[in-house]
Coordinates of C-alpha atoms and ligand atoms in Angstrom, one line a residue:
M135 CA 0.0 0.0 0.0
N136 CA 2.8 2.4 0.9
N137 CA 4.8 1.3 -2.1
L138 CA 1.7 1.9 -4.2
A139 CA 1.3 5.4 -2.8
D140 CA 5.0 6.2 -3.5
F141 CA 4.8 4.8 -6.9
D142 CA 1.7 6.7 -7.8
R143 CA 3.0 10.0 -6.5
R144 CA 6.3 9.6 -8.3
H145 CA 5.0 8.4 -11.7
I146 CA 1.3 9.0 -12.3
W147 CA -0.5 12.2 -13.1
H148 CA -4.0 12.7 -11.8
P149 CA -6.6 15.1 -13.2
Y150 CA -5.6 18.8 -12.8
T151 CA -2.7 18.2 -10.5
S152 CA 1.0 18.6 -10.6
M153 CA 3.7 15.9 -10.4
T154 CA 5.6 18.1 -7.9
A155 CA 3.0 18.8 -5.3
P156 CA 0.0 16.5 -6.0
L157 CA -3.2 16.5 -4.0
P158 CA -3.6 13.3 -1.9
V159 CA -5.3 10.3 -3.6
Y160 CA -7.3 7.5 -2.0
Y161 CA -6.8 3.9 -3.2
A162 CA -9.9 2.4 -4.7
D163 CA -9.9 -1.3 -4.5
S164 CA -13.3 -2.2 -5.8
A165 CA -16.7 -0.7 -6.3
E166 CA -20.2 -2.2 -6.2
G167 CA -23.6 -0.5 -6.4
V168 CA -23.2 3.0 -4.9
R169 CA -20.1 2.1 -2.8
I170 CA -16.5 2.5 -3.6
R171 CA -14.3 0.3 -1.4
L172 CA -10.8 1.7 -0.5
A173 CA -7.8 -0.5 -0.2
D174 CA -7.8 0.0 3.6
G175 CA -11.2 -1.6 3.8
R176 CA -13.2 1.7 4.2
E177 CA -16.4 1.9 2.1
L178 CA -17.6 5.3 0.7
I179 CA -21.1 6.1 -0.6
D180 CA -20.5 7.6 -4.1
G181 CA -21.9 11.1 -4.5
M182 CA -20.2 11.8 -7.9
A183 CA -21.2 8.9 -10.2
S184 CA -17.6 9.1 -11.4
W185 CA -18.2 12.6 -12.9
W186 CA -21.8 12.1 -14.1
A187 CA -21.1 8.7 -15.7
A188 CA -21.9 5.8 -13.4
I189 CA -25.7 6.2 -13.4
H190 CA -26.4 2.5 -12.6
G191 CA -23.8 2.3 -9.9
Y192 CA -20.7 0.1 -10.2
R193 CA -20.1 -3.6 -11.1
H194 CA -23.6 -3.9 -12.6
P195 CA -24.1 -7.5 -13.6
A196 CA -25.9 -6.6 -16.9
L197 CA -23.0 -4.3 -18.0
N198 CA -20.4 -6.8 -16.9
A199 CA -22.2 -9.6 -18.8
A200 CA -22.4 -7.4 -22.0
L201 CA -18.7 -6.6 -21.7
T202 CA -17.5 -10.2 -21.2
A203 CA -19.9 -11.6 -23.9
Q204 CA -18.5 -9.1 -26.4
A205 CA -14.9 -9.8 -25.3
R206 CA -15.4 -13.4 -26.0
R207 CA -16.6 -12.6 -29.6
M208 CA -14.5 -9.6 -30.6
S209 CA -12.9 -6.9 -28.5
H210 CA -12.0 -4.5 -31.3
V211 CA -11.6 -4.2 -35.0
M212 CA -10.9 -1.1 -37.0
F213 CA -14.0 0.8 -38.1
G214 CA -12.5 1.8 -41.4
G215 CA -14.2 -0.6 -43.9
L216 CA -15.7 -2.8 -41.2
A217 CA -19.1 -2.6 -39.5
H218 CA -20.4 -4.7 -36.6
Q219 CA -23.5 -5.5 -34.5
P220 CA -22.5 -3.7 -31.2
A221 CA -22.2 -0.3 -33.1
A222 CA -25.6 -0.9 -34.8
D223 CA -27.1 -1.9 -31.4
V224 CA -25.9 1.3 -29.6
V225 CA -26.9 3.6 -32.5
E226 CA -30.3 2.0 -32.8
R227 CA -30.9 2.6 -29.1
L228 CA -29.6 6.2 -29.2
L229 CA -31.8 7.0 -32.2
A230 CA -34.8 5.9 -30.2
L231 CA -34.1 8.4 -27.5
V232 CA -33.1 11.6 -29.5
P233 CA -35.2 13.7 -31.8
E234 CA -35.9 12.0 -35.0
A235 CA -34.0 14.5 -37.1
L236 CA -30.7 13.6 -35.5
D237 CA -30.1 10.4 -37.4
C238 CA -26.4 10.5 -38.5
V239 CA -24.1 9.2 -35.7
F240 CA -20.3 9.5 -35.3
L241 CA -18.9 7.2 -32.6
S242 CA -15.7 8.4 -30.9
D243 CA -13.5 7.8 -27.9
A244 CA -14.6 10.3 -25.3
G245 CA -16.6 13.5 -24.6
S246 CA -13.9 16.0 -25.7
V247 CA -13.5 14.1 -28.9
A248 CA -17.2 14.2 -29.5
V249 CA -17.0 18.0 -29.2
E250 CA -14.0 18.2 -31.5
V251 CA -16.0 16.1 -34.0
A252 CA -19.0 18.4 -33.7
M253 CA -16.8 21.5 -34.3
K254 CA -15.2 19.9 -37.3
M255 CA -18.6 19.0 -38.7
A256 CA -19.7 22.6 -38.4
I257 CA -16.5 23.9 -40.2
Q258 CA -16.9 21.3 -43.0
Y259 CA -20.6 22.1 -43.3
A260 CA -19.7 25.8 -43.8
T261 CA -17.2 24.8 -46.5
G262 CA -19.5 22.4 -48.1
T263 CA -22.4 24.9 -48.3
G264 CA -20.3 27.6 -49.8
Q265 CA -19.8 29.7 -46.6
P266 CA -16.0 29.3 -46.0
H267 CA -16.0 32.5 -44.1
R268 CA -17.9 30.8 -41.2
R269 CA -15.0 29.5 -39.1
R270 CA -15.7 30.6 -35.6
F271 CA -17.9 29.6 -32.8
L272 CA -20.2 31.5 -30.4
T273 CA -20.6 30.1 -26.9
L274 CA -21.6 31.1 -23.4
R275 CA -19.2 32.3 -20.7
G276 CA -19.0 29.8 -17.8
G277 CA -19.2 26.8 -20.2
Y278 CA -17.0 23.7 -20.3
H279 CA -16.6 21.4 -23.2
G280 CA -13.5 19.4 -22.5
D281 CA -9.7 19.6 -22.3
T282 CA -8.7 19.2 -25.9
L283 CA -7.6 22.4 -27.6
H284 CA -10.7 23.4 -29.6
A285 CA -13.0 22.2 -26.9
M286 CA -11.0 24.5 -24.5
S287 CA -11.4 27.4 -27.0
V288 CA -15.1 27.4 -26.4
S289 CA -14.8 26.8 -22.6
D290 CA -14.9 29.7 -20.2
P291 CA -11.9 32.0 -21.0
H292 CA -11.5 33.1 -17.4
N293 CA -11.8 29.8 -15.8
G294 CA -8.5 28.9 -14.1
M295 CA -8.3 25.7 -16.0
H296 CA -8.0 27.3 -19.4
T297 CA -6.5 30.7 -19.0
L298 CA -3.0 29.2 -19.3
F299 CA -3.7 28.3 -22.9
S300 CA -5.7 31.3 -24.1
S301 CA -3.1 32.8 -26.3
A302 CA -2.6 29.4 -28.0
L303 CA -6.3 28.9 -28.7
P304 CA -8.5 30.0 -31.6
A305 CA -10.4 33.1 -30.6
Q306 CA -14.1 32.5 -30.3
F307 CA -17.1 34.7 -29.5
F308 CA -18.4 34.7 -25.9
A309 CA -21.8 35.8 -24.8
E310 CA -22.6 36.3 -21.1
R311 CA -24.0 33.2 -19.6
P312 CA -27.8 33.4 -19.1
P313 CA -29.2 34.7 -15.8
A314 CA -29.3 32.0 -13.1
G315 CA -32.4 29.9 -12.4
F316 CA -34.2 27.2 -14.2
D317 CA -37.5 28.9 -13.3
A318 CA -36.3 32.5 -13.6
P319 CA -38.4 34.9 -15.8
T320 CA -36.9 35.7 -19.2
D321 CA -34.6 38.7 -19.1
E322 CA -35.3 40.7 -22.2
H323 CA -32.2 42.9 -21.8
Y324 CA -30.1 39.7 -21.9
I325 CA -31.9 38.4 -25.0
G326 CA -31.3 41.8 -26.7
K327 CA -27.6 41.5 -26.0
L328 CA -27.4 38.0 -27.4
A329 CA -29.2 39.1 -30.6
A330 CA -26.8 42.1 -30.9
L331 CA -23.8 39.7 -30.6
L332 CA -25.2 37.5 -33.3
D333 CA -25.9 40.5 -35.5
R334 CA -22.3 41.7 -35.2
H335 CA -20.6 38.3 -36.0
E336 CA -23.2 36.4 -38.0
R337 CA -21.1 36.1 -41.1
D338 CA -18.2 34.5 -39.2
I339 CA -20.1 32.0 -37.0
A340 CA -20.2 28.4 -38.1
A341 CA -22.1 27.3 -35.0
V342 CA -23.3 28.2 -31.5
I343 CA -22.1 25.6 -29.0
L344 CA -23.4 25.3 -25.5
E345 CA -24.4 23.1 -22.6
P346 CA -28.2 23.2 -22.4
I347 CA -29.9 24.2 -19.1
V348 CA -26.9 23.1 -16.8
Q349 CA -23.4 24.5 -17.3
G350 CA -21.4 21.8 -15.4
A351 CA -17.7 22.0 -14.8
G352 CA -17.7 25.8 -15.6
G353 CA -19.8 26.5 -12.5
M354 CA -22.8 24.3 -12.0
H355 CA -25.0 27.1 -13.3
F356 CA -28.7 26.4 -14.1
Y357 CA -30.6 28.6 -16.6
A358 CA -34.1 28.8 -18.1
P359 CA -35.2 26.9 -21.2
A360 CA -36.4 30.2 -22.8
Y361 CA -32.8 31.2 -23.7
L362 CA -32.3 27.9 -25.5
R363 CA -35.5 28.4 -27.5
F364 CA -34.4 31.9 -28.4
L365 CA -30.9 30.7 -29.6
R366 CA -32.5 27.9 -31.6
E367 CA -34.8 30.3 -33.4
Q368 CA -32.0 32.8 -34.0
T369 CA -29.4 30.3 -35.2
A370 CA -32.0 28.7 -37.6
R371 CA -32.9 32.1 -39.0
R372 CA -29.3 33.1 -39.6
G373 CA -28.1 29.8 -41.1
I374 CA -25.9 29.1 -38.0
L375 CA -25.7 25.5 -36.7
L376 CA -26.7 24.8 -33.1
I377 CA -24.4 22.3 -31.2
L378 CA -25.6 21.1 -27.9
D379 CA -23.1 19.4 -25.5
E380 CA -25.1 17.0 -23.4
I381 CA -22.1 15.0 -22.3
A382 CA -22.9 15.8 -18.7
T383 CA -26.6 16.5 -18.9
G384 CA -27.6 13.5 -21.1
F385 CA -29.4 10.3 -20.0
G386 CA -31.8 11.6 -17.4
R387 CA -29.6 13.7 -15.1
T388 CA -31.7 16.9 -15.3
G389 CA -35.0 15.0 -15.0
R390 CA -35.5 14.7 -18.8
M391 CA -33.7 12.1 -21.0
F392 CA -31.8 15.1 -22.5
A393 CA -31.8 18.6 -21.1
H394 CA -32.8 20.2 -24.4
E395 CA -36.2 18.5 -24.0
H396 CA -37.0 21.1 -21.3
A397 CA -37.0 23.7 -24.1
G398 CA -38.6 21.5 -26.7
I399 CA -35.9 22.2 -29.3
V400 CA -33.9 20.1 -31.7
P401 CA -30.2 20.9 -32.2
D402 CA -28.4 20.4 -35.5
I403 CA -25.6 18.5 -33.7
L404 CA -25.7 16.8 -30.3
C405 CA -22.7 15.5 -28.3
V406 CA -23.1 12.7 -25.7
G407 CA -20.6 10.7 -23.7
K408 CA -20.0 9.9 -20.0
A409 CA -23.3 8.0 -18.9
L410 CA -23.6 6.6 -22.4
T411 CA -21.8 3.5 -21.2
G412 CA -23.2 3.7 -17.6
G413 CA -19.7 4.9 -16.7
M414 CA -18.2 1.5 -17.4
M415 CA -15.8 2.7 -20.1
T416 CA -15.1 5.5 -22.5
L417 CA -17.3 6.3 -25.5
G418 CA -18.5 9.5 -27.1
A419 CA -21.0 10.1 -29.9
T420 CA -21.8 13.1 -32.1
L421 CA -25.2 13.0 -33.7
A422 CA -26.1 15.2 -36.6
T423 CA -29.1 15.9 -38.8
R424 CA -29.3 14.6 -42.4
P425 CA -29.0 18.2 -43.8
V426 CA -25.7 18.7 -41.8
A427 CA -24.3 15.4 -43.1
E428 CA -25.4 16.3 -46.6
G429 CA -23.9 19.8 -46.3
I430 CA -20.6 18.3 -45.2
S431 CA -20.5 15.9 -48.1
T432 CA -22.0 17.7 -51.0
S433 CA -20.0 15.5 -53.3
A434 CA -18.4 12.0 -53.1
D435 CA -14.9 13.5 -52.7
L436 CA -15.9 15.5 -49.6
P437 CA -15.8 12.9 -46.8
F438 CA -16.1 13.9 -43.1
M439 CA -12.5 14.0 -42.0
H440 CA -12.2 12.2 -38.7
G441 CA -11.5 8.6 -37.8
P442 CA -9.9 7.6 -34.5
T443 CA -8.3 4.2 -34.1
F444 CA -10.8 3.1 -31.5
M445 CA -13.9 4.4 -33.3
G446 CA -16.9 2.3 -32.6
N447 CA -15.0 0.1 -30.2
P448 CA -17.2 -3.0 -29.9
L449 CA -16.7 -3.5 -26.2
A450 CA -17.7 0.1 -25.4
C451 CA -20.7 -0.1 -27.9
A452 CA -21.9 -3.4 -26.4
V453 CA -21.8 -2.0 -22.9
A454 CA -23.5 1.3 -24.0
A455 CA -26.3 -0.7 -25.6
A456 CA -26.8 -2.7 -22.4
S457 CA -26.6 0.5 -20.4
L458 CA -29.3 2.2 -22.5
D459 CA -31.5 -0.9 -22.2
L460 CA -31.1 -0.8 -18.4
L461 CA -31.8 2.9 -18.2
C462 CA -35.0 2.6 -20.4
A463 CA -36.3 -0.4 -18.4
S464 CA -35.7 1.4 -15.1
P465 CA -38.0 3.9 -13.4
W466 CA -35.3 6.6 -13.9
Q467 CA -37.6 9.6 -13.8
T468 CA -39.0 8.5 -10.4
R469 CA -35.5 7.9 -9.1
V470 CA -34.2 11.3 -10.4
E471 CA -37.2 13.0 -8.8
R472 CA -36.7 11.2 -5.5
I473 CA -33.0 12.2 -5.5
G474 CA -33.9 15.8 -6.3
K475 CA -36.5 15.9 -3.4
A476 CA -33.9 14.5 -1.0
F477 CA -31.4 17.1 -2.1
R478 CA -33.9 19.9 -1.7
E479 CA -34.7 18.8 1.9
G480 CA -31.2 17.7 2.8
L481 CA -29.1 20.6 1.4
E482 CA -31.5 23.5 1.9
P483 CA -30.4 24.0 5.6
C484 CA -26.9 24.9 4.3
R485 CA -28.4 28.1 2.9
S486 CA -28.4 29.8 6.3
L487 CA -24.7 29.0 7.0
P488 CA -22.4 32.1 6.8
D489 CA -20.0 30.6 4.3
V490 CA -22.7 29.5 1.9
A491 CA -23.6 31.7 -1.1
D492 CA -26.3 29.5 -2.7
V493 CA -28.0 26.1 -2.7
R494 CA -29.6 24.8 -5.9
V495 CA -31.0 21.6 -7.1
L496 CA -32.1 20.4 -10.6
G497 CA -33.0 16.8 -11.5
A498 CA -30.5 14.6 -9.6
I499 CA -27.9 17.4 -9.2
G500 CA -27.4 19.1 -5.9
V501 CA -25.1 22.1 -5.4
V502 CA -23.9 24.1 -2.4
E503 CA -22.0 27.1 -3.6
M504 CA -19.6 28.5 -1.0
R505 CA -18.5 32.2 -0.9
E506 CA -14.8 31.3 -1.2
P507 CA -12.9 28.5 -3.0
V508 CA -12.7 25.4 -0.8
D509 CA -9.6 23.4 0.2
V510 CA -10.3 20.3 -1.8
A511 CA -8.0 18.0 0.2
A512 CA -9.3 19.2 3.6
F513 CA -13.0 18.8 2.4
Q514 CA -12.3 15.4 1.0
H515 CA -10.6 14.3 4.2
E516 CA -13.7 15.2 6.2
F517 CA -16.0 13.6 3.6
V518 CA -14.1 10.3 3.6
K519 CA -14.2 10.4 7.5
R520 CA -18.0 10.4 7.1
G521 CA -18.0 7.5 4.6
V522 CA -18.9 9.5 1.5
W523 CA -17.1 10.2 -1.8
I524 CA -17.6 13.9 -2.7
R525 CA -15.0 16.0 -4.6
P526 CA -15.6 19.7 -4.6
F527 CA -14.0 22.1 -7.1
G528 CA -13.6 25.9 -6.8
R529 CA -16.4 27.2 -4.6
L530 CA -18.7 24.3 -5.4
V531 CA -19.6 21.3 -3.3
Y532 CA -21.9 19.3 -5.5
I533 CA -23.3 15.8 -5.9
M534 CA -24.9 13.7 -8.7
P535 CA -25.0 10.1 -7.4
P536 CA -26.0 7.0 -9.3
Y537 CA -29.8 6.9 -9.9
C538 CA -30.1 3.6 -7.9
I539 CA -29.0 5.2 -4.6
E540 CA -31.2 4.3 -1.6
P541 CA -32.9 6.9 0.6
S542 CA -30.7 6.1 3.6
D543 CA -27.5 6.6 1.5
L544 CA -28.9 9.8 0.1
A545 CA -29.5 11.0 3.7
T546 CA -25.9 10.1 4.6
L547 CA -24.6 12.1 1.6
T548 CA -26.6 15.3 2.4
R549 CA -25.9 15.0 6.1
A550 CA -22.1 14.8 5.3
I551 CA -22.4 18.0 3.2
R552 CA -24.3 19.8 5.9
E553 CA -21.7 18.9 8.5
V554 CA -18.6 19.5 6.4
V555 CA -19.9 22.8 5.0
A556 CA -20.7 24.0 8.5
L557 CA -17.3 23.0 9.7
N558 CA -15.7 24.5 6.5
P559 CA -12.2 23.0 6.9
T560 CA -10.9 25.7 4.5
A561 CA -11.3 28.5 7.0
Ligands
LIG878 N1 -18.5 18.4 -22.2 C1 -19.0 18.5 -21.0 C2 -20.2 19.3 -20.7 C3 -18.3 17.8 -19.9 O1 -18.9 17.9 -18.7 C4 -17.2 17.1 -20.2 C5 -16.4 16.3 -19.1 N2 -16.4 16.8 -17.9 C6 -16.7 17.0 -21.5 C7 -17.3 17.7 -22.5 C8 -15.4 16.3 -21.9 O2 -15.6 14.9 -21.8 P1 -14.4 13.9 -21.6 O3 -13.8 14.2 -20.2 O4 -15.0 12.6 -21.6 O5 -13.4 14.2 -22.7

């Protein structure tokens, strides 16, 4: 165990940490249901679903069975020139869940890649439809679309994660993020500013890209569906594509299968990932409408230019198909509602604490926003002591557990947040 700790610290990078002064890590030995078991025997109730992904919990027998059955048949073959059943299975299930118009699917390796693919589609679409001047993207401040370079270029420019690279990134157009609140009344002044920005740059914009309803890693910001409807109407009118990044919000997390359903709109391009495989392994997908696909390939010598080695990986596709079957057969709406209710009751008392700026809940997402950035290591230490796995970032202590979590475990999660936030080990 000590050797493992030394080895890890010396040789292995963890997300957003340095090799010279890494944050502490805990050793995960196994995981089952909503529990992560540490190497020292402690068990933690998972509040994070491994960053939105593990919606069915861990070591689910149906997902394990899908993985092993597929491994016995064929783990991987190149997708160039070969097709296979697992890819058809996952795409068939995806098509049944998304708006009918989105019927051209590109399978890739991860969320960030799905975003890169979407952005390349928009650029190639502009070229193919005789608008080569449309090369840039408009997005919302406070957004997050991944860590690859073009995905970063449309992520919040002032977020600590991406400022380091700003001078090396393509310059995009940023609108203010919409006013806070899923139920907030429409702010006409804000709408006017959005329209003015579109007026000013219309000729240069290939696509508007954003996270619908919930901006995740950029600040856990919730906004009203009316702004999405406005942007859909405006982009359609101006010949600009609308790309929705549902990598975090997809597959039920906000109370709808996809967050854009709250607004009743259909994007031109949709990115999904994370919970697509139930968190078992990595897979992304970018779904486009037929007119987008036709605009990209107006002639046979204009293919869409992307094709990763592990495109359509059969193991990931088989698991994703099984995960979508599980999700659709489960009472996920009731579960998400139940989690939201437990969060509203269990987290609301934090609002009166002096260090807390806001408490908000949507679907199965619960957020306590502190007034100051938290000491991640100190918070995690306190959470682990209380038997829960919660990893804050910035000023945000937030949870989005697997949908199958039981009421008593939900109560433990929210109690731990109340206690640790009240203690505020940062101070
Ligand atoms: N878009 C959004 C909205 C995300 O939350 C994330 C991951 N946090 C990504 C894109 C990138 O996905 P991945 O980490 O799988 O590359």
